[in-house]
Amino acid sequence: MADCIFCKLAHGEIPTTFVYEDDAVVAFRDMHPKAPVHVLIVPKTHVETIEALAAHENGQVIWGALLLAIPKVAAALGVSASGYRLINNFGRDGGQSVDHIHIHLLGGRNLGDRMV
Ligand code: DGP
């Protein structure tokens, strides 16, 4: 999508370093990291919301590709053994600020047990 920042990053229109890439997914470091490791796992396909994903003809494939990328991203970042947290922000109250679905992966320190 023309003015989507994550589309531009995922498709190389804005240079960034991918910590992981496959046919369907990229991962890059969050510009406002909340932990020593904080990356965004992003589908190359533009899908704005989880509702749009559920209605998308390839929604299962897109979501599956995101989920299956998680252990590969964790391994690339060296946090498979130490552990990590995944966060999804959906919609206004969920804190979604970029309308292109993504998964946050955070680690590199003990993140404690607070959910919010
Ligand atoms: P969310 O609130 O779940 O929509 O998170 C969006 C995240 O994306 C937020 O933590 C900041 C990050 N972000 C926004 N724009 C850019 C960018 O241009 N580059 C990078 N690396 N991260 C970005």
PDB file of C-alpha atoms and ligand atoms in Angstrom:
ATOM      1  CA  MET A   1       0.000   0.000   0.000  1.00  0.00           C
ATOM      2  CA  ALA A   2       1.388   3.329  -1.126  1.00  0.00           C
ATOM      3  CA  ASP A   3       1.631   5.274   2.122  1.00  0.00           C
ATOM      4  CA  CYS A   4       2.109   2.410   4.600  1.00  0.00           C
ATOM      5  CA  ILE A   5       5.423   2.674   6.460  1.00  0.00           C
ATOM      6  CA  PHE A   6       5.641  -1.088   7.067  1.00  0.00           C
ATOM      7  CA  CYS A   7       5.015  -1.820   3.362  1.00  0.00           C
ATOM      8  CA  LYS A   8       7.856   0.557   2.499  1.00  0.00           C
ATOM      9  CA  LEU A   9      10.170  -1.103   5.013  1.00  0.00           C
ATOM     10  CA  ALA A  10       9.148  -4.651   4.060  1.00  0.00           C
ATOM     11  CA  HIS A  11       9.643  -4.021   0.344  1.00  0.00           C
ATOM     12  CA  GLY A  12      12.918  -2.106   0.631  1.00  0.00           C
ATOM     13  CA  GLU A  13      11.554   1.294  -0.360  1.00  0.00           C
ATOM     14  CA  ILE A  14      12.919   2.564   2.944  1.00  0.00           C
ATOM     15  CA  PRO A  15      16.246   0.946   3.812  1.00  0.00           C
ATOM     16  CA  THR A  16      16.382  -1.094   6.992  1.00  0.00           C
ATOM     17  CA  THR A  17      18.205  -4.150   8.256  1.00  0.00           C
ATOM     18  CA  PHE A  18      16.152  -7.314   8.359  1.00  0.00           C
ATOM     19  CA  VAL A  19      16.991  -9.647  11.209  1.00  0.00           C
ATOM     20  CA  TYR A  20      14.915 -12.256   9.363  1.00  0.00           C
ATOM     21  CA  GLU A  21      13.291 -12.550   5.942  1.00  0.00           C
ATOM     22  CA  ASP A  22      11.440 -15.220   4.002  1.00  0.00           C
ATOM     23  CA  ASP A  23       9.005 -15.178   1.092  1.00  0.00           C
ATOM     24  CA  ALA A  24       6.135 -13.872   3.203  1.00  0.00           C
ATOM     25  CA  VAL A  25       7.616 -12.194   6.277  1.00  0.00           C
ATOM     26  CA  VAL A  26      10.276  -9.746   7.392  1.00  0.00           C
ATOM     27  CA  ALA A  27      11.495  -8.824  10.864  1.00  0.00           C
ATOM     28  CA  PHE A  28      13.299  -5.634  11.791  1.00  0.00           C
ATOM     29  CA  ARG A  29      14.121  -3.783  14.997  1.00  0.00           C
ATOM     30  CA  ASP A  30      11.497  -1.482  16.489  1.00  0.00           C
ATOM     31  CA  MET A  31      12.526   2.182  16.327  1.00  0.00           C
ATOM     32  CA  HIS A  32      11.361   2.647  19.949  1.00  0.00           C
ATOM     33  CA  PRO A  33      12.697  -0.489  21.659  1.00  0.00           C
ATOM     34  CA  LYS A  34      11.150  -1.468  24.990  1.00  0.00           C
ATOM     35  CA  ALA A  35      13.707  -4.203  25.685  1.00  0.00           C
ATOM     36  CA  PRO A  36      17.257  -5.072  24.579  1.00  0.00           C
ATOM     37  CA  VAL A  37      15.672  -7.217  21.890  1.00  0.00           C
ATOM     38  CA  HIS A  38      12.547  -5.685  20.334  1.00  0.00           C
ATOM     39  CA  VAL A  39      11.686  -6.560  16.786  1.00  0.00           C
ATOM     40  CA  LEU A  40       8.586  -6.388  14.650  1.00  0.00           C
ATOM     41  CA  ILE A  41       7.526  -9.436  12.646  1.00  0.00           C
ATOM     42  CA  VAL A  42       5.639  -8.120   9.641  1.00  0.00           C
ATOM     43  CA  PRO A  43       3.906  -9.777   6.684  1.00  0.00           C
ATOM     44  CA  LYS A  44       4.925  -8.570   3.240  1.00  0.00           C
ATOM     45  CA  THR A  45       1.234  -8.482   2.355  1.00  0.00           C
ATOM     46  CA  HIS A  46      -0.549  -5.323   3.488  1.00  0.00           C
ATOM     47  CA  VAL A  47      -3.328  -6.237   5.925  1.00  0.00           C
ATOM     48  CA  GLU A  48      -4.514  -3.447   8.197  1.00  0.00           C
ATOM     49  CA  THR A  49      -6.354  -5.217  10.982  1.00  0.00           C
ATOM     50  CA  ILE A  50      -6.942  -8.637  12.484  1.00  0.00           C
ATOM     51  CA  GLU A  51     -10.520  -8.374  11.176  1.00  0.00           C
ATOM     52  CA  ALA A  52      -9.227  -7.777   7.662  1.00  0.00           C
ATOM     53  CA  LEU A  53      -6.864 -10.713   8.093  1.00  0.00           C
ATOM     54  CA  ALA A  54      -9.736 -13.009   9.102  1.00  0.00           C
ATOM     55  CA  ALA A  55     -11.650 -11.940   5.996  1.00  0.00           C
ATOM     56  CA  HIS A  56      -8.642 -12.127   3.659  1.00  0.00           C
ATOM     57  CA  GLU A  57      -8.630 -14.970   1.132  1.00  0.00           C
ATOM     58  CA  ASN A  58      -5.049 -15.817   2.213  1.00  0.00           C
ATOM     59  CA  GLY A  59      -5.530 -14.936   5.876  1.00  0.00           C
ATOM     60  CA  GLN A  60      -4.587 -18.364   7.217  1.00  0.00           C
ATOM     61  CA  VAL A  61      -1.451 -18.470   5.091  1.00  0.00           C
ATOM     62  CA  ILE A  62      -0.400 -14.956   6.120  1.00  0.00           C
ATOM     63  CA  TRP A  63      -0.987 -15.575   9.829  1.00  0.00           C
ATOM     64  CA  GLY A  64       0.628 -18.990   9.636  1.00  0.00           C
ATOM     65  CA  ALA A  65       3.716 -17.502   8.024  1.00  0.00           C
ATOM     66  CA  LEU A  66       3.959 -14.924  10.817  1.00  0.00           C
ATOM     67  CA  LEU A  67       3.629 -17.557  13.543  1.00  0.00           C
ATOM     68  CA  LEU A  68       6.089 -19.959  11.958  1.00  0.00           C
ATOM     69  CA  ALA A  69       8.630 -17.153  11.613  1.00  0.00           C
ATOM     70  CA  ILE A  70       8.647 -16.555  15.383  1.00  0.00           C
ATOM     71  CA  PRO A  71      11.114 -19.308  16.393  1.00  0.00           C
ATOM     72  CA  LYS A  72      13.347 -18.432  13.480  1.00  0.00           C
ATOM     73  CA  VAL A  73      13.429 -14.766  14.490  1.00  0.00           C
ATOM     74  CA  ALA A  74      14.091 -15.762  18.103  1.00  0.00           C
ATOM     75  CA  ALA A  75      16.954 -17.999  17.007  1.00  0.00           C
ATOM     76  CA  ALA A  76      18.424 -15.255  14.828  1.00  0.00           C
ATOM     77  CA  LEU A  77      18.405 -12.933  17.834  1.00  0.00           C
ATOM     78  CA  GLY A  78      19.773 -15.491  20.274  1.00  0.00           C
ATOM     79  CA  VAL A  79      16.789 -15.554  22.624  1.00  0.00           C
ATOM     80  CA  SER A  80      15.377 -19.022  21.942  1.00  0.00           C
ATOM     81  CA  ALA A  81      16.762 -20.453  25.192  1.00  0.00           C
ATOM     82  CA  SER A  82      16.379 -17.375  27.402  1.00  0.00           C
ATOM     83  CA  GLY A  83      12.810 -16.727  26.293  1.00  0.00           C
ATOM     84  CA  TYR A  84      10.839 -13.850  24.942  1.00  0.00           C
ATOM     85  CA  ARG A  85       7.406 -12.236  24.858  1.00  0.00           C
ATOM     86  CA  LEU A  86       5.071 -11.649  21.949  1.00  0.00           C
ATOM     87  CA  ILE A  87       2.707  -8.676  21.920  1.00  0.00           C
ATOM     88  CA  ASN A  88      -0.065  -7.856  19.484  1.00  0.00           C
ATOM     89  CA  ASN A  89      -1.705  -4.443  19.574  1.00  0.00           C
ATOM     90  CA  PHE A  90      -5.030  -4.392  17.779  1.00  0.00           C
ATOM     91  CA  GLY A  91      -7.119  -1.270  17.249  1.00  0.00           C
ATOM     92  CA  ARG A  92      -7.272   2.018  19.162  1.00  0.00           C
ATOM     93  CA  ASP A  93      -7.635   0.660  22.703  1.00  0.00           C
ATOM     94  CA  GLY A  94      -5.095  -2.055  21.957  1.00  0.00           C
ATOM     95  CA  GLY A  95      -2.527   0.590  21.090  1.00  0.00           C
ATOM     96  CA  GLN A  96      -2.093  -0.225  17.400  1.00  0.00           C
ATOM     97  CA  SER A  97      -0.314   2.751  15.856  1.00  0.00           C
ATOM     98  CA  VAL A  98       0.655   1.258  12.483  1.00  0.00           C
ATOM     99  CA  ASP A  99      -2.218  -0.087  10.415  1.00  0.00           C
ATOM    100  CA  HIS A 100      -0.332  -3.060   9.014  1.00  0.00           C
ATOM    101  CA  ILE A 101      -0.576  -6.106  11.267  1.00  0.00           C
ATOM    102  CA  HIS A 102       2.595  -7.140  13.074  1.00  0.00           C
ATOM    103  CA  ILE A 103       3.852  -9.061  16.064  1.00  0.00           C
ATOM    104  CA  HIS A 104       6.241  -7.527  18.607  1.00  0.00           C
ATOM    105  CA  LEU A 105       8.927  -9.908  19.898  1.00  0.00           C
ATOM    106  CA  LEU A 106      10.683  -8.684  23.048  1.00  0.00           C
ATOM    107  CA  GLY A 107      13.454 -10.262  25.073  1.00  0.00           C
ATOM    108  CA  GLY A 108      17.030  -9.925  26.168  1.00  0.00           C
ATOM    109  CA  ARG A 109      16.075  -9.324  29.806  1.00  0.00           C
ATOM    110  CA  ASN A 110      13.608 -10.703  32.328  1.00  0.00           C
ATOM    111  CA  LEU A 111      10.322  -9.067  31.346  1.00  0.00           C
ATOM    112  CA  GLY A 112       8.576  -9.888  34.617  1.00  0.00           C
ATOM    113  CA  ASP A 113       4.995 -11.037  34.963  1.00  0.00           C
ATOM    114  CA  ARG A 114       3.048  -7.828  34.289  1.00  0.00           C
ATOM    115  CA  MET A 115       0.662  -8.196  31.392  1.00  0.00           C
ATOM    116  CA  VAL A 116      -0.093  -4.461  31.100  1.00  0.00           C
TER     117      VAL A 116
HETATM  118  P1  DGP B   1       1.998  -0.755  17.364  1.00  0.00           P
HETATM  119  O1  DGP B   1       1.763   0.226  18.468  1.00  0.00           O
HETATM  120  O2  DGP B   1       1.744  -2.184  17.816  1.00  0.00           O
HETATM  121  O3  DGP B   1       1.260  -0.397  16.090  1.00  0.00           O
HETATM  122  O4  DGP B   1       3.576  -0.696  17.086  1.00  0.00           O
HETATM  123  C1  DGP B   1       4.154  -0.059  16.016  1.00  0.00           C
HETATM  124  C2  DGP B   1       5.635   0.005  16.295  1.00  0.00           C
HETATM  125  O5  DGP B   1       6.277   0.339  15.093  1.00  0.00           O
HETATM  126  C3  DGP B   1       6.059   1.041  17.322  1.00  0.00           C
HETATM  127  O6  DGP B   1       6.638   0.382  18.449  1.00  0.00           O
HETATM  128  C4  DGP B   1       7.107   1.885  16.627  1.00  0.00           C
HETATM  129  C5  DGP B   1       7.427   1.091  15.382  1.00  0.00           C
HETATM  130  N1  DGP B   1       7.690   1.882  14.223  1.00  0.00           N
HETATM  131  C6  DGP B   1       6.891   2.824  13.656  1.00  0.00           C
HETATM  132  N2  DGP B   1       7.451   3.348  12.555  1.00  0.00           N
HETATM  133  C7  DGP B   1       8.644   2.706  12.412  1.00  0.00           C
HETATM  134  C8  DGP B   1       9.684   2.806  11.469  1.00  0.00           C
HETATM  135  O7  DGP B   1       9.654   3.597  10.531  1.00  0.00           O
HETATM  136  N3  DGP B   1      10.760   1.992  11.647  1.00  0.00           N
HETATM  137  C9  DGP B   1      10.854   1.107  12.696  1.00  0.00           C
HETATM  138  N4  DGP B   1      11.923   0.346  12.782  1.00  0.00           N
HETATM  139  N5  DGP B   1       9.867   0.981  13.598  1.00  0.00           N
HETATM  140  C10 DGP B   1       8.797   1.776  13.473  1.00  0.00           C
END
